[in-house]
Amino acid sequence: MTNKKIIHKEIVWAQGRKKSEEPKYTWWSGGTSCAKLGGVTISNCGKYNDSDVDGSVKITAHTRDGESYWKHLDIPLDNIDEFCQAVNEVRDFALAKRDNKTK
């Protein structure tokens, strides 16, 4: 979903409660709770009241019941490049480890 003020991009790898979907889920842990993670929605978020952070990118978890509005994290706009670089580095490392095990 996009409009002139908000953008939402969904990445979904599992959804629903069907037995065939179960193996596709990963995990989300937020403190004392833990849930099956079937995807994320990435969207923009403006400045919060009483915050020095001038906007952020919000990552919202998808559980078996879909998007979970109470399970999310916000990354400040000026740290997004660093976040993406770290994600890519970890992905590349994990792929290299996986590929070395299969040979």
Coordinates of N, CA and C in Angstrom, one line a residue:
M1 N 0.8 -1.2 0.0 CA 0.0 0.0 0.0 C 0.9 1.2 0.0
T2 N 0.6 2.2 -0.9 CA 1.3 3.4 -0.8 C 0.3 4.6 -1.0
N3 N 0.6 5.7 -0.4 CA 0.0 6.9 -0.7 C 1.0 8.0 -0.5
K4 N 0.6 9.3 -0.6 CA 1.6 10.4 -0.6 C 2.3 10.5 0.8
K5 N 1.7 9.9 1.8 CA 2.3 10.1 3.2 C 2.9 8.9 3.8
I6 N 2.3 7.7 3.4 CA 2.8 6.4 4.0 C 3.0 5.4 2.9
I7 N 4.0 4.6 3.2 CA 4.3 3.4 2.3 C 4.4 2.2 3.2
H8 N 3.8 1.1 2.7 CA 3.9 -0.2 3.4 C 4.3 -1.2 2.4
K9 N 5.4 -1.9 2.7 CA 5.9 -3.0 1.8 C 5.9 -4.3 2.7
E10 N 5.2 -5.3 2.2 CA 5.1 -6.5 2.9 C 6.1 -7.6 2.3
I11 N 6.7 -8.3 3.2 CA 7.5 -9.4 2.9 C 7.0 -10.6 3.7
V12 N 6.4 -11.6 3.0 CA 5.7 -12.7 3.6 C 6.3 -14.0 3.2
W13 N 6.7 -14.9 4.1 CA 7.2 -16.2 3.8 C 6.3 -17.3 4.3
A14 N 5.3 -17.0 5.2 CA 4.4 -18.0 5.7 C 3.2 -17.2 6.2
Q15 N 2.0 -17.9 6.0 CA 0.8 -17.2 6.5 C -0.3 -18.2 6.9
G16 N -1.1 -17.9 7.9 CA -2.2 -18.8 8.2 C -1.8 -19.9 9.2
R17 N -2.7 -20.7 9.5 CA -2.5 -21.8 10.5 C -2.5 -23.2 9.8
K18 N -2.4 -23.3 8.5 CA -2.4 -24.6 7.9 C -1.2 -25.3 8.2
K19 N -1.3 -26.6 8.3 CA -0.2 -27.5 8.7 C 1.0 -27.3 7.6
S20 N 0.6 -27.1 6.4 CA 1.6 -27.0 5.3 C 2.5 -25.7 5.5
E21 N 1.9 -24.7 6.2 CA 2.7 -23.5 6.4 C 3.6 -23.5 7.6
E22 N 3.4 -24.5 8.5 CA 4.2 -24.5 9.8 C 5.7 -24.5 9.5
P23 N 6.2 -25.3 8.6 CA 7.7 -25.4 8.4 C 8.3 -24.1 7.9
K24 N 7.5 -23.2 7.3 CA 8.0 -22.0 6.7 C 8.2 -20.9 7.7
Y25 N 7.6 -21.0 8.9 CA 7.8 -20.0 9.9 C 9.1 -19.9 10.6
T26 N 9.6 -18.7 10.9 CA 10.7 -18.5 11.7 C 10.2 -18.0 13.1
W27 N 11.1 -17.4 13.9 CA 10.6 -17.0 15.3 C 10.9 -15.5 15.5
W28 N 10.0 -15.0 16.3 CA 10.1 -13.6 16.8 C 10.1 -13.7 18.3
S29 N 11.0 -13.0 19.0 CA 11.0 -13.0 20.4 C 11.1 -11.5 20.9
G30 N 10.1 -11.1 21.6 CA 10.1 -9.8 22.1 C 10.0 -9.8 23.7
G31 N 11.1 -9.9 24.3 CA 11.0 -9.9 25.8 C 10.5 -11.2 26.3
T32 N 9.3 -11.2 27.0 CA 8.8 -12.4 27.6 C 7.9 -13.2 26.7
S33 N 7.6 -12.6 25.5 CA 6.7 -13.3 24.6 C 7.5 -13.8 23.4
C34 N 7.0 -14.9 22.8 CA 7.7 -15.5 21.6 C 6.5 -15.8 20.6
A35 N 6.7 -15.6 19.4 CA 5.7 -16.0 18.4 C 6.3 -16.5 17.1
K36 N 5.5 -17.2 16.3 CA 6.0 -17.6 15.0 C 5.9 -16.4 14.1
L37 N 7.0 -16.2 13.3 CA 7.1 -15.1 12.4 C 6.9 -15.6 11.0
G38 N 6.0 -15.0 10.3 CA 5.7 -15.4 8.9 C 6.0 -14.3 7.9
G39 N 6.5 -13.1 8.4 CA 6.8 -12.0 7.5 C 6.9 -10.7 8.3
V40 N 7.1 -9.7 7.5 CA 7.2 -8.3 8.1 C 6.6 -7.3 7.1
T41 N 6.1 -6.2 7.7 CA 5.7 -5.1 6.9 C 6.7 -4.0 7.2
I42 N 7.2 -3.3 6.2 CA 8.1 -2.2 6.4 C 7.4 -0.9 6.0
S43 N 7.4 0.1 6.8 CA 6.7 1.3 6.6 C 7.5 2.5 7.2
N44 N 7.1 3.7 6.8 CA 7.7 4.9 7.3 C 6.9 5.3 8.5
C45 N 7.6 6.0 9.4 CA 7.0 6.5 10.7 C 7.5 7.9 10.9
G46 N 6.7 8.8 11.3 CA 7.1 10.2 11.6 C 7.7 10.3 12.9
K47 N 7.9 11.5 13.3 CA 8.6 11.8 14.6 C 7.6 11.6 15.7
Y48 N 8.0 10.9 16.8 CA 7.2 10.7 18.0 C 7.3 11.9 18.9
N49 N 6.2 12.1 19.6 CA 6.2 13.2 20.6 C 7.4 13.0 21.6
D50 N 8.0 14.1 22.0 CA 9.1 14.0 23.0 C 10.3 13.1 22.6
S51 N 10.5 13.1 21.3 CA 11.6 12.3 20.8 C 12.6 13.1 20.0
D52 N 13.9 12.8 20.1 CA 14.9 13.5 19.3 C 15.1 12.9 17.9
V53 N 14.4 11.7 17.7 CA 14.6 11.0 16.5 C 13.6 11.6 15.5
D54 N 14.1 12.0 14.4 CA 13.3 12.7 13.4 C 12.8 11.7 12.3
G55 N 11.9 10.8 12.7 CA 11.4 9.9 11.8 C 12.1 8.5 11.8
S56 N 11.4 7.5 11.4 CA 12.1 6.2 11.4 C 11.4 5.3 10.4
V57 N 12.0 4.1 10.2 CA 11.4 3.0 9.4 C 10.9 2.0 10.4
K58 N 9.6 1.7 10.3 CA 9.0 0.7 11.2 C 8.9 -0.6 10.5
I59 N 9.3 -1.7 11.3 CA 9.3 -3.1 10.9 C 8.3 -3.8 11.8
T60 N 7.2 -4.2 11.2 CA 6.1 -4.8 12.0 C 6.0 -6.3 11.7
A61 N 6.0 -7.1 12.7 CA 6.0 -8.6 12.6 C 4.6 -9.1 12.1
H62 N 4.7 -10.2 11.3 CA 3.5 -10.9 10.9 C 3.5 -12.2 11.7
T63 N 2.4 -12.5 12.4 CA 2.2 -13.8 13.1 C 1.3 -14.7 12.2
R64 N 0.9 -15.8 12.8 CA 0.0 -16.7 12.1 C -1.3 -16.0 11.7
D65 N -1.7 -15.0 12.5 CA -2.9 -14.3 12.3 C -2.7 -13.0 11.4
G66 N -1.6 -12.8 10.8 CA -1.3 -11.7 10.0 C -0.5 -10.6 10.7
E67 N -0.6 -9.4 10.2 CA 0.2 -8.3 10.7 C -0.1 -8.0 12.2
S68 N 0.9 -8.0 13.0 CA 0.7 -7.8 14.5 C 1.1 -6.4 14.8
Y69 N 0.1 -5.5 15.0 CA 0.4 -4.1 15.3 C 1.1 -3.8 16.6
W70 N 1.2 -4.8 17.5 CA 1.9 -4.6 18.7 C 3.3 -5.2 18.8
K71 N 3.7 -5.8 17.7 CA 5.1 -6.4 17.6 C 5.8 -5.7 16.5
H72 N 6.5 -4.6 16.8 CA 7.3 -3.9 15.8 C 8.5 -3.2 16.4
L73 N 9.4 -2.8 15.6 CA 10.6 -2.0 16.0 C 10.7 -0.9 15.0
D74 N 11.3 0.2 15.5 CA 11.6 1.4 14.7 C 13.1 1.6 14.6
I75 N 13.5 1.9 13.4 CA 15.0 2.2 13.2 C 15.0 3.7 12.7
P76 N 15.8 4.5 13.4 CA 15.9 5.9 13.0 C 16.4 6.0 11.5
L77 N 15.8 7.0 10.8 CA 16.2 7.2 9.4 C 17.6 7.3 9.1
D78 N 18.4 8.0 10.0 CA 19.8 8.2 9.8 C 20.6 7.0 10.1
N79 N 20.0 5.9 10.5 CA 20.7 4.6 10.7 C 20.3 3.5 9.8
I80 N 19.4 3.8 8.8 CA 18.9 2.8 7.9 C 20.0 2.2 7.0
D81 N 20.9 3.0 6.5 CA 22.0 2.5 5.7 C 22.9 1.5 6.4
E82 N 23.2 1.9 7.7 CA 24.0 1.0 8.5 C 23.3 -0.3 8.8
F83 N 22.0 -0.2 9.1 CA 21.1 -1.4 9.3 C 21.2 -2.3 8.1
C84 N 20.9 -1.8 6.9 CA 20.9 -2.6 5.7 C 22.2 -3.2 5.4
Q85 N 23.3 -2.4 5.6 CA 24.6 -3.0 5.4 C 24.9 -4.2 6.3
A86 N 24.5 -4.0 7.6 CA 24.7 -5.1 8.5 C 23.9 -6.4 8.1
V87 N 22.6 -6.1 7.7 CA 21.8 -7.3 7.3 C 22.4 -8.0 6.1
N88 N 22.9 -7.2 5.1 CA 23.5 -7.8 3.9 C 24.8 -8.6 4.3
E89 N 25.6 -8.0 5.2 CA 26.8 -8.7 5.6 C 26.5 -10.1 6.3
V90 N 25.5 -10.0 7.2 CA 25.1 -11.3 7.9 C 24.6 -12.3 6.9
R91 N 23.7 -11.8 6.0 CA 23.2 -12.7 4.9 C 24.3 -13.4 4.1
D92 N 25.3 -12.6 3.7 CA 26.4 -13.1 2.9 C 27.2 -14.1 3.6
F93 N 27.4 -13.8 4.9 CA 28.1 -14.8 5.8 C 27.4 -16.1 5.9
A94 N 26.0 -16.0 6.2 CA 25.2 -17.2 6.4 C 25.2 -18.0 5.1
L95 N 25.0 -17.3 3.9 CA 25.0 -18.0 2.7 C 26.3 -18.8 2.4
A96 N 27.4 -18.1 2.7 CA 28.8 -18.7 2.5 C 28.9 -19.9 3.4
K97 N 28.5 -19.8 4.7 CA 28.5 -21.0 5.6 C 27.7 -22.1 5.1
R98 N 26.5 -21.8 4.7 CA 25.5 -22.8 4.2 C 26.1 -23.5 2.9
D99 N 26.6 -22.7 2.0 CA 27.2 -23.3 0.8 C 28.4 -24.2 1.0
N100 N 29.2 -23.8 2.0 CA 30.4 -24.6 2.3 C 30.0 -25.9 2.9
K101 N 28.9 -26.0 3.6 CA 28.5 -27.2 4.3 C 27.9 -28.2 3.2
T102 N 27.4 -27.7 2.1 CA 26.7 -28.6 1.2 C 27.7 -29.1 0.2
K103 N 28.9 -28.6 0.1 CA 29.9 -29.1 -0.9 C 30.8 -30.2 -0.3

